[in-house]
mmCIF file of C-alpha atoms and ligand atoms in Angstrom:
data_model
loop_
_atom_site.group_PDB
_atom_site.id
_atom_site.type_symbol
_atom_site.label_atom_id
_atom_site.label_comp_id
_atom_site.label_asym_id
_atom_site.label_seq_id
_atom_site.Cartn_x
_atom_site.Cartn_y
_atom_site.Cartn_z
ATOM 1 C CA UNK A 1 -60.655 160.379 121.179
ATOM 2 C CA UNK A 2 -59.200 156.997 120.583
ATOM 3 C CA UNK A 3 -62.074 156.282 119.096
ATOM 4 C CA UNK A 4 -60.703 156.049 115.382
ATOM 5 C CA UNK A 5 -58.396 152.863 116.702
ATOM 6 C CA UNK A 6 -59.374 149.524 117.461
ATOM 7 C CA UNK A 7 -58.634 149.483 120.765
ATOM 8 C CA UNK A 8 -61.498 149.512 123.774
ATOM 9 C CA UNK A 9 -62.418 152.558 126.133
ATOM 10 C CA UNK A 10 -60.022 154.054 128.927
ATOM 11 C CA UNK A 11 -62.127 153.971 132.036
ATOM 12 C CA UNK A 12 -59.546 154.081 135.019
ATOM 13 C CA UNK A 13 -56.666 155.117 136.093
ATOM 14 C CA UNK A 14 -53.964 152.881 135.090
ATOM 15 C CA UNK A 15 -55.845 152.137 131.464
ATOM 16 C CA UNK A 16 -53.577 155.276 129.970
ATOM 17 C CA UNK A 17 -50.112 154.259 131.531
ATOM 18 C CA UNK A 18 -50.750 150.750 129.605
ATOM 19 C CA UNK A 19 -51.780 152.464 126.737
ATOM 20 C CA UNK A 20 -48.791 154.591 126.566
ATOM 21 C CA UNK A 21 -46.492 151.707 126.570
ATOM 22 C CA UNK A 22 -48.573 150.062 124.051
ATOM 23 C CA UNK A 23 -48.061 152.804 121.677
ATOM 24 C CA UNK A 24 -44.703 153.192 122.636
ATOM 25 C CA UNK A 25 -43.611 149.595 121.874
ATOM 26 C CA UNK A 26 -45.535 149.649 118.065
ATOM 27 C CA UNK A 27 -44.584 152.769 117.278
ATOM 28 C CA UNK A 28 -41.087 151.848 117.887
ATOM 29 C CA UNK A 29 -41.529 147.932 116.066
ATOM 30 C CA UNK A 30 -42.986 150.415 113.100
ATOM 31 C CA UNK A 31 -40.221 152.704 112.941
ATOM 32 C CA UNK A 32 -37.814 150.008 112.811
ATOM 33 C CA UNK A 33 -39.610 147.368 110.245
ATOM 34 C CA UNK A 34 -39.791 150.398 108.097
ATOM 35 C CA UNK A 35 -35.893 151.749 108.714
ATOM 36 C CA UNK A 36 -34.726 147.879 108.155
ATOM 37 C CA UNK A 37 -37.002 147.172 105.178
ATOM 38 C CA UNK A 38 -36.270 150.382 103.947
ATOM 39 C CA UNK A 39 -32.249 149.778 103.939
ATOM 40 C CA UNK A 40 -32.524 146.204 102.701
ATOM 41 C CA UNK A 41 -34.241 147.581 99.409
ATOM 42 C CA UNK A 42 -32.413 150.241 99.393
ATOM 43 C CA UNK A 43 -28.967 148.172 99.846
ATOM 44 C CA UNK A 44 -30.700 145.185 96.809
ATOM 45 C CA UNK A 45 -30.906 147.953 94.634
ATOM 46 C CA UNK A 46 -27.803 149.977 95.166
ATOM 47 C CA UNK A 47 -25.681 146.831 95.310
ATOM 48 C CA UNK A 48 -26.752 144.853 93.116
ATOM 49 C CA UNK A 49 -24.625 142.603 90.472
ATOM 50 C CA UNK A 50 -24.100 144.985 87.370
ATOM 51 C CA UNK A 51 -21.936 142.504 85.507
ATOM 52 C CA UNK A 52 -21.610 138.520 85.502
ATOM 53 C CA UNK A 53 -17.814 138.761 86.121
ATOM 54 C CA UNK A 54 -18.253 141.033 88.974
ATOM 55 C CA UNK A 55 -16.273 140.161 92.600
ATOM 56 C CA UNK A 56 -17.075 141.934 95.915
ATOM 57 C CA UNK A 57 -14.599 143.998 97.683
ATOM 58 C CA UNK A 58 -13.839 141.431 101.037
ATOM 59 C CA UNK A 59 -14.902 143.420 104.208
ATOM 60 C CA UNK A 60 -13.008 142.840 106.843
ATOM 61 C CA UNK A 61 -15.866 143.877 109.586
ATOM 62 C CA UNK A 62 -16.310 147.382 112.024
ATOM 63 C CA UNK A 63 -15.653 146.819 115.760
ATOM 64 C CA UNK A 64 -17.252 150.459 115.744
ATOM 65 C CA UNK A 65 -20.244 150.159 113.586
ATOM 66 C CA UNK A 66 -21.242 146.328 115.731
ATOM 67 C CA UNK A 67 -21.047 147.727 118.601
ATOM 68 C CA UNK A 68 -22.692 150.213 117.971
ATOM 69 C CA UNK A 69 -25.543 148.082 116.442
ATOM 70 C CA UNK A 70 -25.411 145.873 119.784
ATOM 71 C CA UNK A 71 -25.498 149.040 122.052
ATOM 72 C CA UNK A 72 -28.603 150.840 120.507
ATOM 73 C CA UNK A 73 -31.005 147.826 120.651
ATOM 74 C CA UNK A 74 -29.502 147.563 124.046
ATOM 75 C CA UNK A 75 -30.474 150.453 125.528
ATOM 76 C CA UNK A 76 -34.384 150.004 123.716
ATOM 77 C CA UNK A 77 -34.809 147.366 125.157
ATOM 78 C CA UNK A 78 -34.114 148.491 128.428
ATOM 79 C CA UNK A 79 -37.016 151.158 128.267
ATOM 80 C CA UNK A 80 -38.941 148.937 127.231
ATOM 81 C CA UNK A 81 -37.852 146.866 130.597
ATOM 82 C CA UNK A 82 -38.165 149.493 132.689
ATOM 83 C CA UNK A 83 -40.911 151.318 131.961
ATOM 84 C CA UNK A 84 -43.158 148.152 131.678
ATOM 85 C CA UNK A 85 -41.773 146.837 134.997
ATOM 86 C CA UNK A 86 -42.930 150.352 136.648
ATOM 87 C CA UNK A 87 -46.380 149.873 134.830
ATOM 88 C CA UNK A 88 -46.597 145.806 136.333
ATOM 89 C CA UNK A 89 -45.764 147.180 139.755
ATOM 90 C CA UNK A 90 -48.404 149.589 139.515
ATOM 91 C CA UNK A 91 -50.876 146.908 138.472
ATOM 92 C CA UNK A 92 -50.155 144.125 141.063
ATOM 93 C CA UNK A 93 -48.638 146.338 144.186
ATOM 94 C CA UNK A 94 -52.153 145.759 146.058
ATOM 95 C CA UNK A 95 -53.759 148.349 147.046
ATOM 96 C CA UNK A 96 -53.991 150.598 150.040
ATOM 97 C CA UNK A 97 -57.459 152.067 151.386
ATOM 98 C CA UNK A 98 -59.261 150.132 148.632
ATOM 99 C CA UNK A 99 -63.327 148.596 148.754
ATOM 100 C CA UNK A 100 -62.742 145.129 149.300
ATOM 101 C CA UNK A 101 -64.587 142.850 147.007
ATOM 102 C CA UNK A 102 -65.069 138.895 147.093
ATOM 103 C CA UNK A 103 -65.201 136.821 143.730
ATOM 104 C CA UNK A 104 -65.192 133.344 143.148
ATOM 105 C CA UNK A 105 -65.278 131.935 139.328
ATOM 106 C CA UNK A 106 -67.294 128.810 138.984
ATOM 107 C CA UNK A 107 -67.892 126.927 135.200
ATOM 108 C CA UNK A 108 -69.533 129.420 133.840
ATOM 109 C CA UNK A 109 -70.549 132.648 135.668
ATOM 110 C CA UNK A 110 -68.728 134.981 138.057
ATOM 111 C CA UNK A 111 -69.774 135.532 141.677
ATOM 112 C CA UNK A 112 -69.015 138.413 143.684
ATOM 113 C CA UNK A 113 -70.202 139.836 147.107
ATOM 114 C CA UNK A 114 -69.569 143.063 148.856
ATOM 115 C CA UNK A 115 -68.354 143.515 151.984
ATOM 116 C CA UNK A 116 -71.784 144.779 152.963
ATOM 117 C CA UNK A 117 -73.282 141.474 152.194
ATOM 118 C CA UNK A 118 -74.763 142.330 148.503
ATOM 119 C CA UNK A 119 -74.310 139.829 146.004
ATOM 120 C CA UNK A 120 -74.190 139.935 142.712
ATOM 121 C CA UNK A 121 -73.573 137.139 139.676
ATOM 122 C CA UNK A 122 -72.005 138.227 136.224
ATOM 123 C CA UNK A 123 -72.531 142.215 137.255
ATOM 124 C CA UNK A 124 -70.520 143.898 139.337
ATOM 125 C CA UNK A 125 -71.250 147.219 141.001
ATOM 126 C CA UNK A 126 -68.318 149.831 141.855
ATOM 127 C CA UNK A 127 -68.233 153.630 142.898
ATOM 128 C CA UNK A 128 -66.194 156.120 140.273
ATOM 129 C CA UNK A 129 -62.913 157.173 141.787
ATOM 130 C CA UNK A 130 -62.557 154.502 144.396
ATOM 131 C CA UNK A 131 -59.967 151.995 144.556
ATOM 132 C CA UNK A 132 -61.585 148.508 144.396
ATOM 133 C CA UNK A 133 -59.474 145.517 145.463
ATOM 134 C CA UNK A 134 -60.551 142.173 143.948
ATOM 135 C CA UNK A 135 -59.763 138.951 146.449
ATOM 136 C CA UNK A 136 -60.298 136.070 144.031
ATOM 137 C CA UNK A 137 -60.641 132.219 143.680
ATOM 138 C CA UNK A 138 -62.170 129.769 142.013
ATOM 139 C CA UNK A 139 -64.838 126.557 142.296
ATOM 140 C CA UNK A 140 -63.515 124.902 139.916
ATOM 141 C CA UNK A 141 -60.819 125.144 136.854
ATOM 142 C CA UNK A 142 -58.986 128.499 136.112
ATOM 143 C CA UNK A 143 -60.727 131.575 134.610
ATOM 144 C CA UNK A 144 -59.253 134.662 134.461
ATOM 145 C CA UNK A 145 -61.561 138.150 134.662
ATOM 146 C CA UNK A 146 -60.431 140.592 132.108
ATOM 147 C CA UNK A 147 -61.756 144.128 131.784
ATOM 148 C CA UNK A 148 -60.669 145.523 128.690
ATOM 149 C CA UNK A 149 -61.531 148.699 129.737
ATOM 150 C CA UNK A 150 -59.661 148.587 132.835
ATOM 151 C CA UNK A 151 -56.458 147.034 131.388
ATOM 152 C CA UNK A 152 -56.821 144.801 134.235
ATOM 153 C CA UNK A 153 -56.946 140.803 133.923
ATOM 154 C CA UNK A 154 -55.545 138.366 136.091
ATOM 155 C CA UNK A 155 -56.262 134.368 136.124
ATOM 156 C CA UNK A 156 -58.442 132.749 139.149
ATOM 157 C CA UNK A 157 -56.549 129.583 140.271
ATOM 158 C CA UNK A 158 -57.257 126.396 141.928
ATOM 159 C CA UNK A 159 -57.207 126.472 146.111
ATOM 160 C CA UNK A 160 -55.360 129.518 145.425
ATOM 161 C CA UNK A 161 -56.247 133.655 146.192
ATOM 162 C CA UNK A 162 -55.268 135.921 143.797
ATOM 163 C CA UNK A 163 -56.158 139.736 143.492
ATOM 164 C CA UNK A 164 -56.134 142.798 141.559
ATOM 165 C CA UNK A 165 -57.197 145.967 141.972
ATOM 166 C CA UNK A 166 -58.832 149.152 139.677
ATOM 167 C CA UNK A 167 -59.765 152.888 140.219
ATOM 168 C CA UNK A 168 -62.923 153.745 137.640
ATOM 169 C CA UNK A 169 -62.501 157.116 136.153
ATOM 170 C CA UNK A 170 -66.043 157.100 134.837
ATOM 171 C CA UNK A 171 -69.309 156.025 135.108
ATOM 172 C CA UNK A 172 -70.753 153.922 133.170
ATOM 173 C CA UNK A 173 -71.701 149.930 131.975
ATOM 174 C CA UNK A 174 -68.109 147.671 130.874
ATOM 175 C CA UNK A 175 -67.640 144.831 129.439
ATOM 176 C CA UNK A 176 -66.111 141.809 131.070
ATOM 177 C CA UNK A 177 -64.911 138.498 130.241
ATOM 178 C CA UNK A 178 -63.413 135.059 130.599
ATOM 179 C CA UNK A 179 -60.337 134.703 129.114
ATOM 180 C CA UNK A 180 -58.702 131.350 129.827
ATOM 181 C CA UNK A 181 -60.647 128.822 128.383
ATOM 182 C CA UNK A 182 -62.107 126.899 130.529
ATOM 183 C CA UNK A 183 -64.748 124.621 128.405
ATOM 184 C CA UNK A 184 -68.841 124.628 126.681
ATOM 185 C CA UNK A 185 -69.535 127.986 128.149
ATOM 186 C CA UNK A 186 -66.442 129.685 128.374
ATOM 187 C CA UNK A 187 -67.799 132.781 125.695
ATOM 188 C CA UNK A 188 -70.617 132.892 127.347
ATOM 189 C CA UNK A 189 -68.803 133.753 130.875
ATOM 190 C CA UNK A 190 -68.924 136.977 131.059
ATOM 191 C CA UNK A 191 -70.734 140.400 131.928
ATOM 192 C CA UNK A 192 -70.588 144.264 132.786
ATOM 193 C CA UNK A 193 -69.368 146.073 135.786
ATOM 194 C CA UNK A 194 -71.163 149.144 135.880
ATOM 195 C CA UNK A 195 -69.461 152.002 137.287
ATOM 196 C CA UNK A 196 -72.152 154.807 139.306
ATOM 197 C CA UNK A 197 -71.279 158.173 141.193
ATOM 198 C CA UNK A 198 -70.783 157.545 144.403
ATOM 199 C CA UNK A 199 -74.181 158.549 146.017
ATOM 200 C CA UNK A 200 -75.747 156.755 143.440
ATOM 201 C CA UNK A 201 -73.471 153.576 144.366
ATOM 202 C CA UNK A 202 -74.855 154.178 148.003
ATOM 203 C CA UNK A 203 -78.501 154.091 146.989
ATOM 204 C CA UNK A 204 -77.998 150.916 145.009
ATOM 205 C CA UNK A 205 -75.914 149.628 148.193
ATOM 206 C CA UNK A 206 -78.846 150.117 150.384
ATOM 207 C CA UNK A 207 -81.671 148.980 147.530
ATOM 208 C CA UNK A 208 -79.988 145.777 147.937
ATOM 209 C CA UNK A 209 -79.589 145.270 151.484
ATOM 210 C CA UNK A 210 -80.986 142.833 152.915
ATOM 211 C CA UNK A 211 -77.910 139.924 152.467
ATOM 212 C CA UNK A 212 -75.701 139.028 155.324
ATOM 213 C CA UNK A 213 -72.376 140.390 155.106
ATOM 214 C CA UNK A 214 -69.284 137.627 154.539
ATOM 215 C CA UNK A 215 -67.769 138.631 158.216
ATOM 216 C CA UNK A 216 -71.426 137.801 159.406
ATOM 217 C CA UNK A 217 -72.120 134.577 157.111
ATOM 218 C CA UNK A 218 -68.934 133.344 158.106
ATOM 219 C CA UNK A 219 -69.180 133.455 161.988
ATOM 220 C CA UNK A 220 -72.214 131.708 161.561
ATOM 221 C CA UNK A 221 -69.826 128.901 159.627
ATOM 222 C CA UNK A 222 -67.758 129.755 162.426
ATOM 223 C CA UNK A 223 -69.886 128.515 165.314
ATOM 224 C CA UNK A 224 -71.895 125.683 163.004
ATOM 225 C CA UNK A 225 -68.641 124.027 162.034
ATOM 226 C CA UNK A 226 -67.865 123.469 165.387
ATOM 227 C CA UNK A 227 -64.739 125.710 165.009
ATOM 228 C CA UNK A 228 -65.742 127.081 168.570
ATOM 229 C CA UNK A 229 -65.209 124.351 170.389
ATOM 230 C CA UNK A 230 -61.593 124.545 169.664
ATOM 231 C CA UNK A 231 -61.001 128.616 168.601
ATOM 232 C CA UNK A 232 -63.259 129.753 171.663
ATOM 233 C CA UNK A 233 -66.736 130.819 171.174
ATOM 234 C CA UNK A 234 -65.330 134.391 170.536
ATOM 235 C CA UNK A 235 -62.313 133.189 168.638
ATOM 236 C CA UNK A 236 -60.359 134.084 171.344
ATOM 237 C CA UNK A 237 -58.224 130.646 171.632
ATOM 238 C CA UNK A 238 -58.310 127.306 173.833
ATOM 239 C CA UNK A 239 -57.484 124.349 172.349
ATOM 240 C CA UNK A 240 -56.676 125.785 169.301
ATOM 241 C CA UNK A 241 -54.566 129.231 168.649
ATOM 242 C CA UNK A 242 -56.714 132.689 169.295
ATOM 243 C CA UNK A 243 -58.157 133.843 166.175
ATOM 244 C CA UNK A 244 -58.138 137.671 167.210
ATOM 245 C CA UNK A 245 -55.916 139.965 165.829
ATOM 246 C CA UNK A 246 -54.520 136.859 164.173
ATOM 247 C CA UNK A 247 -55.402 138.355 160.644
ATOM 248 C CA UNK A 248 -51.781 140.282 159.547
ATOM 249 C CA UNK A 249 -50.133 139.372 162.095
ATOM 250 C CA UNK A 250 -47.015 136.806 162.014
ATOM 251 C CA UNK A 251 -47.591 133.249 163.011
ATOM 252 C CA UNK A 252 -44.605 131.392 164.799
ATOM 253 C CA UNK A 253 -44.818 127.374 163.376
ATOM 254 C CA UNK A 254 -43.344 124.711 165.079
ATOM 255 C CA UNK A 255 -39.970 124.304 163.680
ATOM 256 C CA UNK A 256 -39.553 127.706 164.516
ATOM 257 C CA UNK A 257 -40.611 128.930 160.467
ATOM 258 C CA UNK A 258 -42.919 132.204 160.533
ATOM 259 C CA UNK A 259 -45.443 132.644 158.265
ATOM 260 C CA UNK A 260 -47.850 136.093 157.714
ATOM 261 C CA UNK A 261 -51.526 134.769 158.174
ATOM 262 C CA UNK A 262 -52.333 136.411 155.046
ATOM 263 C CA UNK A 263 -55.929 134.813 152.963
ATOM 264 C CA UNK A 264 -53.958 132.390 151.718
ATOM 265 C CA UNK A 265 -52.525 131.159 154.862
ATOM 266 C CA UNK A 266 -56.448 130.771 156.871
ATOM 267 C CA UNK A 267 -57.585 128.935 154.010
ATOM 268 C CA UNK A 268 -54.869 126.565 153.943
ATOM 269 C CA UNK A 269 -55.015 126.077 157.632
ATOM 270 C CA UNK A 270 -59.377 125.294 157.324
ATOM 271 C CA UNK A 271 -58.506 122.991 154.283
ATOM 272 C CA UNK A 272 -54.838 121.265 155.444
ATOM 273 C CA UNK A 273 -54.655 121.963 159.285
ATOM 274 C CA UNK A 274 -51.462 120.455 159.258
ATOM 275 C CA UNK A 275 -49.867 122.062 156.655
ATOM 276 C CA UNK A 276 -48.461 124.733 159.232
ATOM 277 C CA UNK A 277 -49.194 124.155 163.015
ATOM 278 C CA UNK A 278 -48.818 127.299 165.311
ATOM 279 C CA UNK A 279 -46.646 126.695 167.766
ATOM 280 C CA UNK A 280 -47.681 125.444 171.107
ATOM 281 C CA UNK A 281 -50.632 123.707 169.669
ATOM 282 C CA UNK A 282 -51.138 119.973 168.845
ATOM 283 C CA UNK A 283 -52.300 118.487 165.292
ATOM 284 C CA UNK A 284 -55.680 118.005 166.518
ATOM 285 C CA UNK A 285 -57.930 119.746 163.972
ATOM 286 C CA UNK A 286 -59.328 117.906 161.625
ATOM 287 C CA UNK A 287 -59.918 119.192 157.478
ATOM 288 C CA UNK A 288 -62.703 120.631 156.408
ATOM 289 C CA UNK A 289 -62.009 120.325 153.157
ATOM 290 C CA UNK A 290 -65.214 119.183 150.840
ATOM 291 C CA UNK A 291 -67.358 120.488 153.330
ATOM 292 C CA UNK A 292 -67.210 124.175 152.829
ATOM 293 C CA UNK A 293 -67.206 125.925 149.679
ATOM 294 C CA UNK A 294 -65.413 128.722 148.147
ATOM 295 C CA UNK A 295 -68.148 131.499 148.831
ATOM 296 C CA UNK A 296 -67.795 129.641 152.170
ATOM 297 C CA UNK A 297 -64.068 129.883 152.674
ATOM 298 C CA UNK A 298 -63.828 133.156 151.690
ATOM 299 C CA UNK A 299 -66.635 133.969 154.575
ATOM 300 C CA UNK A 300 -64.793 132.497 157.371
ATOM 301 C CA UNK A 301 -61.781 133.987 156.029
ATOM 302 C CA UNK A 302 -63.606 137.748 155.916
ATOM 303 C CA UNK A 303 -64.752 136.611 159.714
ATOM 304 C CA UNK A 304 -61.455 135.866 160.466
ATOM 305 C CA UNK A 305 -60.192 139.051 158.773
ATOM 306 C CA UNK A 306 -62.872 141.258 161.186
ATOM 307 C CA UNK A 307 -61.691 140.168 163.801
ATOM 308 C CA UNK A 308 -58.262 141.913 163.180
ATOM 309 C CA UNK A 309 -59.642 145.198 161.495
ATOM 310 C CA UNK A 310 -62.851 146.263 162.267
ATOM 311 C CA UNK A 311 -64.207 147.961 165.038
ATOM 312 C CA UNK A 312 -64.560 146.193 168.978
ATOM 313 C CA UNK A 313 -68.190 145.910 168.397
ATOM 314 C CA UNK A 314 -67.389 143.415 165.008
ATOM 315 C CA UNK A 315 -65.632 140.613 167.919
ATOM 316 C CA UNK A 316 -67.595 141.109 171.479
ATOM 317 C CA UNK A 317 -69.817 138.312 172.488
ATOM 318 C CA UNK A 318 -73.239 139.787 170.621
ATOM 319 C CA UNK A 319 -74.479 137.140 168.570
ATOM 320 C CA UNK A 320 -74.957 137.650 164.690
ATOM 321 C CA UNK A 321 -76.824 140.461 163.998
ATOM 322 C CA UNK A 322 -80.127 139.792 161.902
ATOM 323 C CA UNK A 323 -79.492 139.256 158.646
ATOM 324 C CA UNK A 324 -82.073 141.757 157.269
ATOM 325 C CA UNK A 325 -80.199 144.585 159.059
ATOM 326 C CA UNK A 326 -76.709 144.231 158.212
ATOM 327 C CA UNK A 327 -75.026 147.242 159.001
ATOM 328 C CA UNK A 328 -72.813 149.008 156.444
ATOM 329 C CA UNK A 329 -71.083 151.228 158.989
ATOM 330 C CA UNK A 330 -69.140 148.250 160.500
ATOM 331 C CA UNK A 331 -67.270 147.203 157.588
ATOM 332 C CA UNK A 332 -64.166 148.621 155.993
ATOM 333 C CA UNK A 333 -64.358 150.565 152.823
ATOM 334 C CA UNK A 334 -68.059 151.507 152.531
ATOM 335 C CA UNK A 335 -68.005 154.508 153.269
ATOM 336 C CA UNK A 336 -67.333 157.167 150.574
ATOM 337 C CA UNK A 337 -64.838 159.528 151.085
HETATM 338 CU CU1 CUA B 401 -63.870 130.237 132.535
HETATM 339 CU CU2 CUA B 401 -62.991 131.391 130.908
#
């Protein structure tokens, strides 16, 4: 219905709200532009100087009029603000019960990994009608993932996790691209979100099985990097804090401050362990800066997360399942509703 307008297709639950606000802003702007230009032209003609000796009547000003043209624009501006805040918070408040997908930007490609292990480059398959939460970072410089049809757009920033969510409303292929200049091939750093019917998506997922889930890969890294020597073979603790149940909890630090153990905290504690040491532990952990890529970091974070969110079997002493048979049921958000 909007095909006559030069705006992208509308294909997510928020795109209608964003468009409505955009049209409202444009409408008000056009209205006042026409009104003010019209009045200017009218006054120029109506009050033009009619003879060379004409002296205008002095004007004292009018408090009533001046208040009116201050208060009315103020109220109109407040509607922009309130409506804008509403749309903004809806967009940036983390989604609940979302399917989580990890994203790493890199010169010049987008890498995605599903919680069930499937990896993709410059293409992202998602089911229609489900909230998708992207947990994002970058290997090098700042990039920005922009999906015009979903009206979602957010930077990926070195050394930090950002996140965005969307819920696609109709199947299709939607262009996405990097919206932050990042060097020579910036313009080619894009691809497509493929939105599928849930059953079709399940099919796609199982057809692309065979890759270890991020949590399982993270467990492998946990062992190969020697984390187990301090955090326990099953992350139950030892010379380092126990990691079971850590994610999402409050960690009390040496100076009695507390931080919430989110993705960023886990990441920081791996790269810069001295930054926030949990109370009762010494500053003995070495930094893993330079030994682990952003993708691997996300996998270790996924492992630590799985120790708090997944069912008990994920955190028992079993060795990591063979990479050929990841179980989609053990991970969060994989089952369609
Ligand atoms: Cu990445 Cu521009």
